[in-house]
Amino acid sequence: MTLTTSLTVTDTIAQQHSEQLLTLIKRKISEAGGKISFADYMQLCLYAPGLGYYSAGSHKIGYGGDFTTAPEISPLFSRSLAHQLIDVLRQLGQADILEFGAGSGKMAVDILRELDLKQSLPDHYYIIEASADLRQRQQQAIHDVIPHLEYKVVWLDDLPSNFNGVVLANEVCDAMPVHRLHFTNGLSYERYIVNNDEQLQWSDDELSRTDLIDKSIEIKSFIGDTAYFTEVNLAAQAWLASLADNLQQGAIFIIDYGYPQAVYYHPQRSNGTLMCYYQQQGHDNPLILPGLQDITAHVDFTSLAQTAVDNGLDVAGFQSQADFLLAAGITELSSFNDHDDAFLMLQQATEIKRLTLPTEMGETFKVLTLTKNLDHLLPRIELGDRRYNL
Ligand SMILES: C[S@@+](CC[C@H](N)C(=O)[O-])C[C@H]1O[C@@H](n2cnc3c(N)ncnc32)[C@H](O)[C@@H]1O
């Protein structure tokens, strides 16, 4: 994909909003002495209070938004996930669920409905959400659709200590700010953002952190001397380390698009995995439309698994989304339909295809299951287990 500058913003309020964020970014660059890391830039673009893509009020997720996610495609996704949760909750007695980055709140609604149906409700369904705007949208969804279960849902600002239960993160790690590296002529550089004659531009300089130096040595072992751009998600590693610290007993399900390290840093992926989405159009230029477009990077599942092990978690499973959902009974869920309702059957068949076919989300999305102090194995996560790839 090429640099895209032709995307036009027709909404003048959106345009003004983006200009305000641009002014803030330029001020931050100047305060920092002329450059900021790409991770700092991405953090501002997505989460600057009131201005960032996720923090401001535009409609981003779901039909009519910039992108759609598995819980928005079908309730069958969250209902199947609920069956995986039951396997853990039943081992724990008193336990809670903690969802990170709950988006529109749809996954929370559908999981709670299914758990209610199966008489397996947790003590609490906690949500930690980086965006104040999305938090409001989630509160509204819970209130409108499942008012009888509203008392279960609690929004938290920080991780609860000594947590017992299940942690969920669907498409959250890919929305965390990444550092961007450039390898050329056997040397490694970090890519910064500078303000050059009032234009945001890339600029290469020394790596800003020692953990990036370690990471760049590791990446070189995969790419050799190939000229190469790529991303490193230190935020996801720090997030997982603190989760591991606070989890006393239970499981963490991380669902996202990404690869094991050897595939992530394959010499052929020489432009990295950074992608931007604006009104359903994907492109690879994060320097345009600040605050108006989503910016994401694929997840390196090996480094998450390594962080998990380093912090006392067990890596219990690594599956494709297709295998995870099939083991959780997604096809059985749809077969309980009223078979006279041909439209519903057709709709669910289409949704299952989107979630599980290798050419759709089934293969690109993976599920990493991490556990701590569980007495029994989780049999569903054995289907198509690929931990050997990590
Ligand atoms: C791509 S959206 C996915 C939303 C939802 N999980 C879904 O699947 O539809 C990313 C979500 O993660 C949130 N987020 C990103 N980083 C976060 C963090 N460190 N803590 C909590 N929420 C976070 C964003 O605000 C947003 O709600």
CSV table of C-alpha atoms and ligand atoms in Angstrom, one decimal, residues 47 54 61 67 69-72 99-104 107 128-131 134 138 170-172 174-176 239 294, ligand 1:
chain,number,residue,atom,x,y,z
A,47,TYR,CA,-6.1,8.9,23.3
A,54,TYR,CA,-10.8,6.9,20.7
A,61,ILE,CA,-16.7,0.8,15.8
A,67,PHE,CA,-14.0,-0.6,11.3
A,69,THR,CA,-14.8,-6.1,15.2
A,70,ALA,CA,-15.9,-9.7,15.9
A,71,PRO,CA,-18.4,-8.9,18.7
A,72,GLU,CA,-20.0,-6.3,16.3
A,99,GLU,CA,-12.8,-6.7,30.2
A,100,PHE,CA,-10.2,-4.3,28.8
A,101,GLY,CA,-11.2,-1.8,26.1
A,102,ALA,CA,-14.9,-2.8,25.8
A,103,GLY,CA,-15.6,-0.6,22.7
A,104,SER,CA,-19.3,-0.2,22.2
A,107,MET,CA,-19.3,-8.0,23.9
A,128,ILE,CA,-11.4,-0.8,32.2
A,129,GLU,CA,-11.7,1.5,29.2
A,130,ALA,CA,-9.1,4.1,28.1
A,131,SER,CA,-11.7,6.3,26.4
A,134,LEU,CA,-16.6,4.8,24.8
A,138,GLN,CA,-20.8,1.1,27.1
A,170,ASN,CA,-10.4,-8.3,22.2
A,171,GLU,CA,-8.6,-6.1,19.7
A,172,VAL,CA,-7.0,-4.1,22.6
A,174,ASP,CA,-3.4,-3.7,18.5
A,175,ALA,CA,-4.7,-0.3,19.7
A,176,MET,CA,-1.7,0.3,22.1
A,239,TRP,CA,0.3,-4.0,30.4
A,294,ASP,CA,-7.6,4.6,13.7
B,1,LIG,C1,-10.1,-1.6,18.5
B,1,LIG,S1,-11.1,-1.2,19.8
B,1,LIG,C2,-11.8,-2.7,20.3
B,1,LIG,C3,-13.1,-2.6,21.1
B,1,LIG,C4,-13.8,-3.9,21.5
B,1,LIG,N1,-12.9,-4.7,22.4
B,1,LIG,C5,-14.3,-4.7,20.3
B,1,LIG,O1,-13.7,-5.7,20.1
B,1,LIG,O2,-15.2,-4.2,19.6
B,1,LIG,C6,-9.8,-0.9,21.1
B,1,LIG,C7,-10.4,-0.6,22.4
B,1,LIG,O3,-9.4,-0.7,23.4
B,1,LIG,C8,-9.4,0.5,24.3
B,1,LIG,N2,-8.0,0.5,24.9
B,1,LIG,C9,-6.8,0.6,24.3
B,1,LIG,N3,-5.8,0.6,25.2
B,1,LIG,C10,-6.4,0.4,26.4
B,1,LIG,C11,-5.9,0.2,27.7
B,1,LIG,N4,-4.6,0.2,27.9
B,1,LIG,N5,-6.8,0.0,28.7
B,1,LIG,C12,-8.1,0.0,28.4
B,1,LIG,N6,-8.6,0.2,27.2
B,1,LIG,C13,-7.8,0.3,26.2
B,1,LIG,C14,-9.8,1.5,23.3
B,1,LIG,O4,-10.3,2.7,23.9
B,1,LIG,C15,-11.0,0.8,22.6
B,1,LIG,O5,-12.1,0.7,23.4
